[in-house]
Amino acid sequence: MTAPPAPNGPGFTALRADIEPLLRDFTLGEHDGRLLLQGRRMLVQSARSLGQLREELIHLLGTELARGVLKRYGYQAGFQDGHALCQCHPGLPVEQQMHLGTVLHQKKGHARIETEPEGTHVDLARGVLDIRSRWHDSVEAEQHLLLHGPSAEPVCWTLGGYAAGHLSYLLRREVVAVETTCRAQGHPYCRFRVGFREEMEKHFPGCADDYRRLDLGHLFHELEQTVEAQRRTIRELRERLDAAPPAANAQAFAALIGRSPALARAVDIARAVAGVSSTVLITGESGTGKELLARGIHAASPRAAGPWIALNCATLTESLQTTELFGHAKGAFTGASGARAGLFEAASGGTLFLDEVGELSASAQAALLRVLQEGVVVRLGEHRERRVDVRIVAATHRDLDEHVARGQFRADLYYRLNVVSIRMPALRERGNDVLLLAQTLLAHFGARFGRNLQGFAPEVLRLFLAHPWPGNVRELANVLERAVLLARGPHVELDDLPERFAADAASAAAAPPSAGAGAAQTERERIAVALARSGGRREAAAALLGISRATLWRRMKRLGLG
Ligand SMILES: [Zn+2]
């Protein structure tokens, strides 16, 4: 056979004659308030109530799940109506039954359906079912546009489900309806293609999936298995961590070279607070390695796998501070051509290091306080609060107490930042660490510039120990980078140092020698120099000093070295 007659075509009048008795069969129960069709209870509902139900389902379940629920709901409606029609017209050929279904679908107010003769092939005897149709004024597309606006995907889910259910009942085979374009997408009408499942799945893979009921039991079982697998992974990782905690921790602070008690104190506190998420304030002169310590805290913390982001607040203007840290909406200021997340959002799950925090503007201070108090950021030009999970490590070389006293830094913010404070010692407070650092930096720059330098002339090491190092480790690094480039011999000589060291050397030579503590200092220096020159090997150092290893060891112990 060919396509069923179009509802507005020549066969339509005859079918109307068929459907009218059916519609007359709607009866309203006088005593019980039931609306019946062929003894089956029916329901007339407002389009808006369907729209509202869809709205709630989408909101509650998300589009994917809501689509499945509504398709199955439509399927059930079509299936039941198919049954009612068959009872109403028991002798009617199935093709006529199919068309009656289309007419009833329209009469129920879903849409006006027009079959496209082009491409439609129906030959049930040969198992061919391929119907193409246009659905005008779909109630579902209308409600979707009303409540959600235009959609990227077709939305006539209950309507498609109705057609599939109706035909599946009549033909006793699984029929699927696929909406190829929809009015909700901006087309003048919706287009459907209807056919047997096996054939349809060839053209639209997965098109029948929505008709399968969501098996919650199965879903929960899968979820349970996933959770159990994750638990196993966590257990294994924890066991591995327990097996090797010192290595992980030691590495975190490895970049901080030195054995002085002053440095050890700072690292101990850092190690202790790394495990918790409290805010840390690192103080200390410029160049002491505050960022290295902050990095160590991040690396030794449970956030080590998360992002590490460092910002020097002093390098940004006041307006840039706010947009960099907190982000901005599109068009928030001239030139903001797109929306942008700030560093707080970027650092979520990790650590944000705010160097020179004392340089933050008043507005950035206020916003930072809000993050610390409420854990939310608001992008410039937006009202929406975004939750962030960021650990803040701040640093300053200034005396923030004084800033607070002078009203340049918010007291409430200062107390929030200063939960744990760690003071990085100046290089001059770190005793022989300067020699150890010098040795390490020599090897570092030697490797970088391809220079194989063996060590330092003794007077250089003496000067290193005596120099006040106002620029701390950074100054030492600069001095050594220059020296490695300049050195001509196998050792760094006085000539390879900046001129200010030559002046230091002259005044040291002019200073009168002192007794007691001075003598001890000299011996300490000599031993330190020998150790440094021999790369820490005691036997070589003893040989340099012309004493036995045992004597060297005894003297080191007395002088508190090593
Ligand atoms: Zn549609």
Coordinates of C-alpha atoms and ligand atoms in Angstrom, one line a residue:
M1 CA 0.0 0.0 0.0
T2 CA 1.0 3.7 -0.3
A3 CA 1.1 6.5 2.3
P4 CA -2.0 6.9 4.5
P5 CA -4.2 9.7 3.2
A6 CA -3.1 13.2 4.3
P7 CA -5.5 14.7 6.9
N8 CA -6.3 17.5 4.5
G9 CA -6.2 15.3 1.4
P10 CA -9.1 13.6 -0.4
G11 CA -9.4 10.7 2.2
F12 CA -9.8 13.1 5.0
T13 CA -13.6 13.6 4.8
A14 CA -14.2 9.9 5.0
L15 CA -11.9 9.6 8.0
R16 CA -13.6 12.5 9.7
A17 CA -16.8 10.6 9.4
D18 CA -15.0 7.8 11.2
I19 CA -13.5 9.8 14.0
E20 CA -16.6 11.7 14.8
P21 CA -18.5 8.8 16.4
L22 CA -15.4 8.1 18.3
L23 CA -15.3 11.6 19.7
R24 CA -19.0 11.3 20.5
D25 CA -18.1 8.4 22.6
F26 CA -16.5 10.7 25.1
T27 CA -18.9 10.5 28.1
L28 CA -18.8 12.4 31.3
G29 CA -19.8 10.3 34.3
E30 CA -22.7 12.2 35.9
H31 CA -22.2 10.8 39.4
D32 CA -18.5 10.2 39.7
G33 CA -16.9 13.0 37.6
R34 CA -15.1 10.6 35.3
L35 CA -14.5 11.4 31.6
L36 CA -14.7 8.2 29.6
L37 CA -13.8 7.0 26.1
Q38 CA -15.0 3.5 25.4
G39 CA -15.2 2.9 29.1
R40 CA -11.6 4.1 29.5
R41 CA -10.9 7.1 31.8
M42 CA -9.5 10.1 29.9
L43 CA -8.0 13.4 30.9
V44 CA -8.2 16.9 29.3
Q45 CA -5.4 19.1 30.6
S46 CA -4.2 22.6 29.9
A47 CA -1.2 23.0 27.7
R48 CA 0.5 25.2 30.3
S49 CA 0.3 22.4 32.9
L50 CA 2.2 20.1 30.5
G51 CA 4.7 23.0 30.0
Q52 CA 5.1 23.3 33.8
L53 CA 5.6 19.6 34.3
R54 CA 8.3 19.6 31.6
E55 CA 9.9 22.6 33.3
E56 CA 10.1 20.9 36.6
L57 CA 11.3 17.6 35.2
I58 CA 14.1 19.3 33.3
H59 CA 15.1 21.3 36.3
L60 CA 15.0 18.3 38.6
L61 CA 16.5 15.6 36.4
G62 CA 18.4 17.5 33.7
T63 CA 17.4 17.4 30.0
E64 CA 18.6 13.9 29.3
L65 CA 16.6 12.1 32.0
A66 CA 13.5 14.4 31.6
R67 CA 13.4 13.6 27.8
G68 CA 13.3 9.9 28.6
V69 CA 10.5 10.3 31.2
L70 CA 8.4 12.4 28.9
K71 CA 8.9 10.2 25.8
R72 CA 7.8 7.2 27.9
Y73 CA 4.8 9.2 29.2
G74 CA 3.8 10.1 25.6
Y75 CA 4.4 6.4 24.5
Q76 CA 2.0 5.2 27.2
A77 CA -0.7 7.8 26.1
G78 CA -0.4 6.7 22.4
F79 CA -0.4 3.0 23.3
Q80 CA -3.6 3.4 25.4
D81 CA -5.3 5.4 22.7
G82 CA -4.4 2.8 20.1
H83 CA -6.1 0.2 22.3
A84 CA -9.2 2.4 22.6
L85 CA -9.4 3.0 18.9
C86 CA -9.2 -0.8 18.1
Q87 CA -12.0 -1.4 20.5
C88 CA -14.0 1.4 18.9
H89 CA -13.5 0.1 15.4
P90 CA -12.8 -3.6 15.7
G91 CA -13.1 -4.4 12.0
L92 CA -11.1 -1.5 10.6
P93 CA -7.9 -2.4 8.5
V94 CA -4.8 -1.5 10.3
E95 CA -3.8 1.3 7.8
Q96 CA -7.1 3.0 8.6
Q97 CA -6.5 2.5 12.3
M98 CA -3.2 4.2 11.9
H99 CA -4.7 7.1 10.3
L100 CA -7.4 7.4 12.9
G101 CA -4.7 7.5 15.5
T102 CA -3.2 10.5 13.7
V103 CA -6.5 12.3 13.6
L104 CA -7.1 11.6 17.3
H105 CA -3.6 12.9 18.1
Q106 CA -4.6 16.1 16.4
K107 CA -8.0 16.3 18.0
K108 CA -6.4 16.1 21.3
G109 CA -4.7 19.3 20.5
H110 CA -1.1 18.1 20.2
A111 CA -0.4 19.4 16.7
R112 CA -1.7 19.5 13.1
I113 CA 0.0 16.6 11.3
E114 CA 0.7 16.6 7.6
T115 CA 2.3 13.5 6.0
E116 CA 5.0 14.3 3.4
P117 CA 4.3 12.0 0.4
E118 CA 7.9 12.5 -0.7
G119 CA 10.0 9.9 1.1
T120 CA 7.1 8.2 2.8
H121 CA 6.9 4.4 2.1
V122 CA 4.5 2.1 3.9
D123 CA 4.1 -1.5 2.8
L124 CA 3.2 -3.4 6.0
A125 CA 2.9 -6.8 4.1
R126 CA 6.6 -6.4 3.2
G127 CA 7.5 -5.0 6.6
V128 CA 8.1 -1.5 5.3
L129 CA 7.3 1.5 7.5
D130 CA 8.9 4.9 6.8
I131 CA 6.7 7.9 7.4
R132 CA 7.9 11.4 7.1
S133 CA 5.6 14.1 8.4
R134 CA 5.3 17.8 9.3
W135 CA 3.8 18.7 12.7
H136 CA 2.4 22.2 12.7
D137 CA 2.0 24.2 16.0
S138 CA 3.3 21.5 18.3
V139 CA 2.0 22.3 21.8
E140 CA 5.2 21.0 23.3
A141 CA 7.4 23.2 21.2
E142 CA 5.2 26.1 22.1
Q143 CA 5.5 25.5 25.8
H144 CA 9.2 24.9 25.6
L145 CA 9.7 28.3 23.8
L146 CA 7.5 29.9 26.4
L147 CA 9.3 28.6 29.4
H148 CA 12.8 28.0 28.1
G149 CA 13.2 29.9 24.9
P150 CA 14.8 28.5 21.8
S151 CA 16.5 25.0 22.0
A152 CA 19.5 23.6 20.3
E153 CA 17.8 20.1 20.2
P154 CA 14.2 19.0 19.2
V155 CA 11.9 19.1 22.2
C156 CA 8.6 17.4 21.2
W157 CA 9.2 14.4 23.3
T158 CA 5.7 13.4 24.5
L159 CA 4.4 14.0 21.0
G160 CA 7.0 11.7 19.4
G161 CA 6.4 9.2 22.2
Y162 CA 2.7 9.3 21.5
A163 CA 3.2 8.4 17.8
A164 CA 5.6 5.6 18.7
G165 CA 3.3 4.1 21.4
H166 CA 0.2 4.3 19.2
L167 CA 1.9 2.5 16.2
S168 CA 3.6 0.0 18.4
Y169 CA 0.2 -1.0 19.7
L170 CA -1.4 -1.2 16.3
L171 CA 1.5 -3.0 14.5
R172 CA 2.5 -5.2 17.5
R173 CA 6.1 -4.2 16.8
E174 CA 8.5 -1.7 18.2
V175 CA 8.0 1.6 16.4
V176 CA 10.2 4.6 17.0
A177 CA 9.6 8.3 16.2
V178 CA 12.5 10.6 15.6
E179 CA 12.1 14.4 15.5
T180 CA 14.6 15.6 12.9
T181 CA 13.9 19.4 13.2
C182 CA 11.8 21.3 15.6
R183 CA 9.9 24.5 15.8
A184 CA 11.7 25.2 19.1
Q185 CA 14.9 25.3 17.1
G186 CA 13.5 28.1 15.0
H187 CA 12.0 26.0 12.1
P188 CA 8.5 26.9 10.8
Y189 CA 7.2 23.4 11.9
C190 CA 8.5 20.1 13.4
R191 CA 9.5 17.2 11.2
F192 CA 9.3 13.6 12.3
R193 CA 10.4 10.3 10.8
V194 CA 8.7 7.2 12.0
G195 CA 9.6 3.6 11.4
F196 CA 10.4 0.2 12.9
R197 CA 13.1 0.2 15.5
E198 CA 15.6 -2.0 13.7
E199 CA 15.5 0.2 10.6
M200 CA 15.4 3.5 12.5
E201 CA 18.5 2.5 14.5
K202 CA 20.4 2.2 11.3
H203 CA 19.8 5.9 10.6
F204 CA 19.6 7.2 14.1
P205 CA 21.8 5.1 16.4
G206 CA 20.5 5.1 20.0
C207 CA 17.1 6.5 18.9
A208 CA 15.2 3.8 20.9
D209 CA 17.3 4.3 24.1
D210 CA 14.9 6.8 25.6
Y211 CA 12.0 4.2 25.5
R212 CA 13.8 1.9 27.8
R213 CA 12.9 2.6 31.4
L214 CA 15.7 3.8 33.6
D215 CA 16.6 0.9 35.8
L216 CA 17.4 2.6 39.1
G217 CA 18.5 -0.6 40.7
H218 CA 21.0 -1.2 38.0
L219 CA 22.2 2.4 38.2
F220 CA 22.7 2.1 41.9
H221 CA 24.6 -1.1 41.5
E222 CA 26.9 0.5 39.0
L223 CA 27.4 3.5 41.3
E224 CA 28.2 1.2 44.2
Q225 CA 30.8 -0.5 42.2
T226 CA 32.4 2.8 41.1
V227 CA 32.4 4.0 44.7
E228 CA 34.0 0.8 45.9
A229 CA 36.7 1.0 43.2
Q230 CA 37.5 4.6 44.2
R231 CA 37.7 3.5 47.8
R232 CA 40.2 0.8 46.9
T233 CA 42.3 3.3 45.0
I234 CA 42.2 5.7 47.9
R235 CA 43.2 2.9 50.3
E236 CA 46.1 1.9 48.1
L237 CA 47.3 5.5 47.7
R238 CA 47.1 6.0 51.4
E239 CA 49.2 2.9 52.0
R240 CA 51.8 4.0 49.5
L241 CA 51.9 7.4 51.2
D242 CA 52.3 5.9 54.6
A243 CA 55.2 3.8 53.3
A244 CA 57.1 6.8 52.2
P245 CA 56.2 10.0 54.0
P246 CA 59.6 11.4 54.8
A247 CA 60.8 11.4 51.2
A248 CA 57.8 13.3 50.0
N249 CA 58.1 15.8 52.9
A250 CA 61.9 16.2 52.6
Q251 CA 61.7 17.0 49.0
A252 CA 59.1 19.7 49.5
F253 CA 61.7 21.9 51.4
A254 CA 64.8 20.6 49.6
A255 CA 65.3 23.9 47.8
L256 CA 65.9 25.6 51.2
I257 CA 69.6 24.9 51.7
G258 CA 71.1 25.4 55.1
R259 CA 71.7 23.8 58.5
S260 CA 71.4 26.9 60.7
P261 CA 68.9 26.7 63.6
A262 CA 67.3 29.9 62.3
L263 CA 66.4 28.2 59.0
A264 CA 65.5 24.9 60.7
R265 CA 63.0 26.7 62.9
A266 CA 61.2 28.3 59.9
V267 CA 61.1 25.0 58.0
D268 CA 59.8 23.1 61.0
I269 CA 56.9 25.5 61.4
A270 CA 56.2 25.3 57.7
R271 CA 56.3 21.5 57.7
A272 CA 53.9 21.5 60.7
V273 CA 51.3 23.8 59.1
A274 CA 51.6 22.2 55.6
G275 CA 49.1 19.5 56.6
V276 CA 46.3 21.9 57.6
S277 CA 44.7 24.5 55.4
S278 CA 45.2 27.5 57.6
T279 CA 46.4 30.8 56.1
V280 CA 50.1 31.4 56.6
L281 CA 51.9 34.8 56.6
I282 CA 55.6 34.7 55.8
T283 CA 57.7 37.7 56.9
G284 CA 61.3 38.5 56.3
E285 CA 63.6 40.7 54.3
S286 CA 63.6 40.6 50.5
G287 CA 65.6 37.8 49.0
T288 CA 65.4 35.5 52.0
G289 CA 63.4 32.8 50.1
K290 CA 59.9 33.5 51.2
E291 CA 58.4 32.1 48.0
L292 CA 60.6 28.9 48.3
L293 CA 59.2 28.3 51.7
A294 CA 55.6 28.9 50.5
R295 CA 56.2 26.5 47.6
G296 CA 57.5 24.0 50.2
I297 CA 54.3 24.4 52.2
H298 CA 52.2 23.7 49.0
A299 CA 54.3 20.7 48.0
A300 CA 54.1 19.1 51.5
S301 CA 50.3 19.8 51.7
P302 CA 47.4 17.6 50.7
R303 CA 46.9 20.2 47.9
A304 CA 50.2 19.3 46.3
A305 CA 48.4 17.9 43.2
G306 CA 46.3 21.1 42.9
P307 CA 47.4 24.3 41.3
W308 CA 50.2 26.5 42.7
I309 CA 49.8 30.1 41.7
A310 CA 52.0 33.0 42.8
L311 CA 51.3 36.7 42.4
N312 CA 53.5 39.6 43.4
C313 CA 51.0 42.2 44.4
A314 CA 53.6 45.0 44.1
T315 CA 53.9 44.5 40.4
L316 CA 50.3 45.4 39.6
T317 CA 48.4 48.7 39.6
E318 CA 45.4 49.0 41.9
S319 CA 42.8 48.3 39.3
L320 CA 44.7 45.3 37.9
Q321 CA 45.0 43.8 41.4
T322 CA 41.2 43.4 41.6
T323 CA 40.7 42.0 38.1
E324 CA 43.7 39.7 38.2
L325 CA 42.7 38.2 41.6
F326 CA 38.9 38.1 41.2
G327 CA 38.3 38.1 37.5
H328 CA 35.7 40.2 35.6
A329 CA 32.5 39.9 33.5
K330 CA 32.4 40.7 29.8
G331 CA 32.2 44.4 29.3
A332 CA 33.0 45.1 33.0
F333 CA 35.4 47.9 31.9
T334 CA 36.6 49.4 28.6
G335 CA 38.6 46.7 26.8
A336 CA 37.0 43.7 28.7
S337 CA 36.0 42.0 25.5
G338 CA 35.4 38.7 27.3
A339 CA 34.6 37.3 30.7
R340 CA 37.7 36.1 32.6
A341 CA 38.2 34.0 35.8
G342 CA 40.6 35.5 38.3
L343 CA 43.5 33.8 40.0
F344 CA 41.4 32.8 43.0
E345 CA 39.2 30.6 40.7
A346 CA 42.3 29.4 38.8
A347 CA 43.9 28.3 42.1
S348 CA 40.8 26.5 43.5
G349 CA 41.8 23.2 45.0
G350 CA 45.4 24.5 45.4
T351 CA 47.5 27.3 46.9
L352 CA 47.6 31.0 46.0
F353 CA 50.8 32.8 47.1
L354 CA 50.4 36.5 47.5
D355 CA 53.8 38.1 47.7
E356 CA 54.1 41.7 49.0
V357 CA 50.5 41.5 50.3
G358 CA 51.1 44.8 52.1
E359 CA 50.8 46.5 48.7
L360 CA 47.2 45.5 48.1
S361 CA 44.8 48.4 47.4
A362 CA 41.9 49.0 49.8
S363 CA 39.3 47.5 47.5
A364 CA 41.5 44.4 46.9
Q365 CA 41.9 44.1 50.7
A366 CA 38.2 44.2 51.2
A367 CA 37.6 41.5 48.5
L368 CA 40.4 39.3 49.9
L369 CA 38.8 39.5 53.4
R370 CA 35.5 38.3 51.9
V371 CA 37.3 35.2 50.4
L372 CA 38.9 34.4 53.7
Q373 CA 35.6 34.9 55.6
E374 CA 33.1 33.3 53.2
G375 CA 35.1 31.3 50.7
V376 CA 33.5 33.1 47.7
V377 CA 34.7 35.5 45.0
V378 CA 32.6 37.9 42.9
R379 CA 34.0 38.9 39.5
L380 CA 34.1 42.6 38.7
G381 CA 30.8 43.6 37.0
E382 CA 28.9 40.5 38.3
H383 CA 26.8 39.9 41.4
R384 CA 27.1 36.1 41.3
E385 CA 29.1 34.6 44.1
R386 CA 31.5 31.8 43.1
R387 CA 32.7 29.4 45.7
V388 CA 36.5 28.8 45.8
D389 CA 38.6 26.4 47.8
V390 CA 42.0 28.1 48.0
R391 CA 44.7 28.1 50.6
I392 CA 46.4 31.4 50.9
V393 CA 50.0 31.9 51.8
A394 CA 50.9 35.6 52.0
A395 CA 54.3 37.2 52.3
T396 CA 55.6 40.6 53.1
H397 CA 58.9 42.3 53.7
R398 CA 57.2 45.1 55.5
D399 CA 56.2 45.6 59.0
L400 CA 52.4 45.0 58.6
D401 CA 51.8 45.9 62.3
E402 CA 53.0 49.4 61.5
H403 CA 50.9 49.5 58.3
V404 CA 47.8 48.6 60.4
A405 CA 48.7 51.2 63.0
R406 CA 48.9 53.8 60.3
G407 CA 45.6 52.7 58.8
Q408 CA 47.2 51.5 55.5
F409 CA 46.3 47.9 56.0
R410 CA 42.9 46.5 57.4
A411 CA 43.4 45.2 60.9
D412 CA 40.6 42.5 60.3
L413 CA 42.5 41.3 57.2
Y414 CA 45.8 41.3 59.0
Y415 CA 44.4 39.0 61.8
R416 CA 42.9 36.7 59.2
L417 CA 46.2 36.4 57.3
N418 CA 48.3 36.1 60.4
V419 CA 46.9 32.8 61.6
V420 CA 50.3 31.3 61.5
S421 CA 53.3 33.5 60.9
I422 CA 56.7 32.3 59.9
R423 CA 59.8 34.6 59.8
M424 CA 62.4 33.8 57.2
P425 CA 65.8 34.6 58.7
A426 CA 68.1 37.0 57.0
L427 CA 71.2 35.4 55.5
R428 CA 73.5 37.1 58.0
E429 CA 71.6 35.4 60.8
R430 CA 72.2 32.0 59.3
G431 CA 75.9 31.5 60.1
N432 CA 77.7 29.1 57.9
D433 CA 74.6 28.6 55.7
V434 CA 76.2 31.2 53.4
L435 CA 79.1 28.8 52.6
L436 CA 76.8 25.9 51.9
L437 CA 74.6 28.1 49.7
A438 CA 77.7 29.5 48.0
Q439 CA 78.9 26.0 47.2
T440 CA 75.5 24.9 45.8
L441 CA 75.1 28.1 43.7
L442 CA 78.6 27.7 42.4
A443 CA 77.8 24.2 41.1
H444 CA 74.4 25.5 39.8
F445 CA 75.9 28.4 37.8
G446 CA 79.0 26.3 36.8
A447 CA 76.6 23.8 35.2
R448 CA 74.5 26.5 33.6
F449 CA 77.5 28.3 32.0
G450 CA 79.7 25.3 31.4
R451 CA 82.4 26.4 33.8
N452 CA 84.0 23.7 36.0
L453 CA 85.0 25.8 39.0
Q454 CA 86.4 23.9 42.0
G455 CA 85.7 26.3 44.9
F456 CA 86.6 29.6 46.4
A457 CA 89.8 31.4 47.5
P458 CA 90.0 31.4 51.3
E459 CA 89.7 35.2 51.5
V460 CA 86.5 35.1 49.4
L461 CA 84.9 32.7 51.9
R462 CA 86.0 34.9 54.8
L463 CA 84.4 37.9 53.1
F464 CA 81.2 35.9 52.5
L465 CA 81.0 35.1 56.2
A466 CA 81.6 38.7 57.2
H467 CA 79.4 40.4 54.6
P468 CA 76.0 41.7 56.0
W469 CA 74.1 40.5 52.8
P470 CA 71.4 43.2 52.8
G471 CA 70.0 41.5 49.7
N472 CA 70.2 38.1 51.3
V473 CA 70.2 34.8 49.2
R474 CA 69.2 36.7 46.1
E475 CA 72.2 39.0 46.5
L476 CA 74.5 36.0 47.0
A477 CA 73.1 34.4 43.9
N478 CA 73.7 37.5 41.8
V479 CA 77.3 37.7 43.1
L480 CA 78.0 34.1 42.3
E481 CA 76.4 34.3 38.8
R482 CA 78.7 37.2 38.0
A483 CA 81.8 35.5 39.6
V484 CA 81.3 32.2 37.6
L485 CA 81.2 34.2 34.4
L486 CA 84.3 36.3 35.4
A487 CA 86.5 33.7 37.0
R488 CA 89.6 32.8 35.1
G489 CA 91.2 30.2 37.4
P490 CA 89.8 27.1 38.9
H491 CA 88.7 29.1 42.0
V492 CA 86.6 32.2 42.6
E493 CA 89.0 34.9 43.6
L494 CA 88.5 38.3 45.3
D495 CA 88.8 39.9 41.8
D496 CA 85.8 38.1 40.6
L497 CA 83.6 39.8 43.2
P498 CA 81.9 43.2 42.9
E499 CA 83.9 46.2 44.0
R500 CA 82.2 46.6 47.4
F501 CA 83.8 43.4 48.5
A502 CA 87.2 44.7 47.8
A503 CA 86.4 47.6 50.2
D504 CA 85.2 45.1 52.8
A505 CA 88.5 43.2 52.4
A506 CA 90.5 46.4 52.9
S507 CA 88.7 47.3 56.1
A508 CA 88.9 43.7 57.4
A509 CA 92.7 43.8 56.9
A510 CA 92.9 47.2 58.6
A511 CA 90.9 46.0 61.7
P512 CA 93.0 45.2 64.7
P513 CA 93.0 41.5 65.6
S514 CA 91.0 40.8 68.7
A515 CA 91.6 38.0 71.3
G516 CA 89.1 35.4 72.7
A517 CA 85.9 35.3 70.8
G518 CA 87.8 36.8 67.8
A519 CA 90.3 33.9 67.8
A520 CA 87.6 31.4 68.0
Q521 CA 85.9 33.1 65.1
T522 CA 89.1 33.0 63.1
E523 CA 89.5 29.3 63.7
R524 CA 85.9 28.7 62.9
E525 CA 86.3 30.6 59.6
R526 CA 89.4 28.7 58.7
I527 CA 87.7 25.4 59.2
A528 CA 84.6 26.5 57.4
V529 CA 86.7 27.7 54.5
A530 CA 88.6 24.4 54.3
L531 CA 85.4 22.4 54.4
A532 CA 83.9 24.5 51.7
R533 CA 87.0 24.2 49.5
S534 CA 87.0 20.5 49.9
G535 CA 83.3 20.2 49.1
G536 CA 82.5 19.1 52.7
R537 CA 84.9 16.1 52.7
R538 CA 86.6 16.2 56.1
E539 CA 89.6 14.2 55.2
A540 CA 90.5 16.7 52.4
A541 CA 89.7 19.7 54.7
A542 CA 92.0 18.3 57.5
A543 CA 94.8 17.9 54.9
L544 CA 94.3 21.5 53.8
L545 CA 94.5 22.7 57.4
G546 CA 97.5 20.5 58.0
I547 CA 95.8 18.7 61.0
S548 CA 94.6 15.1 61.5
R549 CA 91.0 14.1 60.8
A550 CA 90.4 13.4 64.5
T551 CA 91.7 16.9 65.4
L552 CA 89.5 18.5 62.9
W553 CA 86.5 16.6 64.2
R554 CA 87.3 17.6 67.8
R555 CA 87.6 21.3 66.8
M556 CA 84.4 21.2 64.8
K557 CA 82.6 19.8 67.8
R558 CA 84.0 22.5 70.1
L559 CA 83.1 25.3 67.7
G560 CA 79.6 23.9 67.1
L561 CA 80.3 23.3 63.3
G562 CA 78.6 20.6 61.2
Ligands
ZN1 ZN 9.0 20.0 17.8

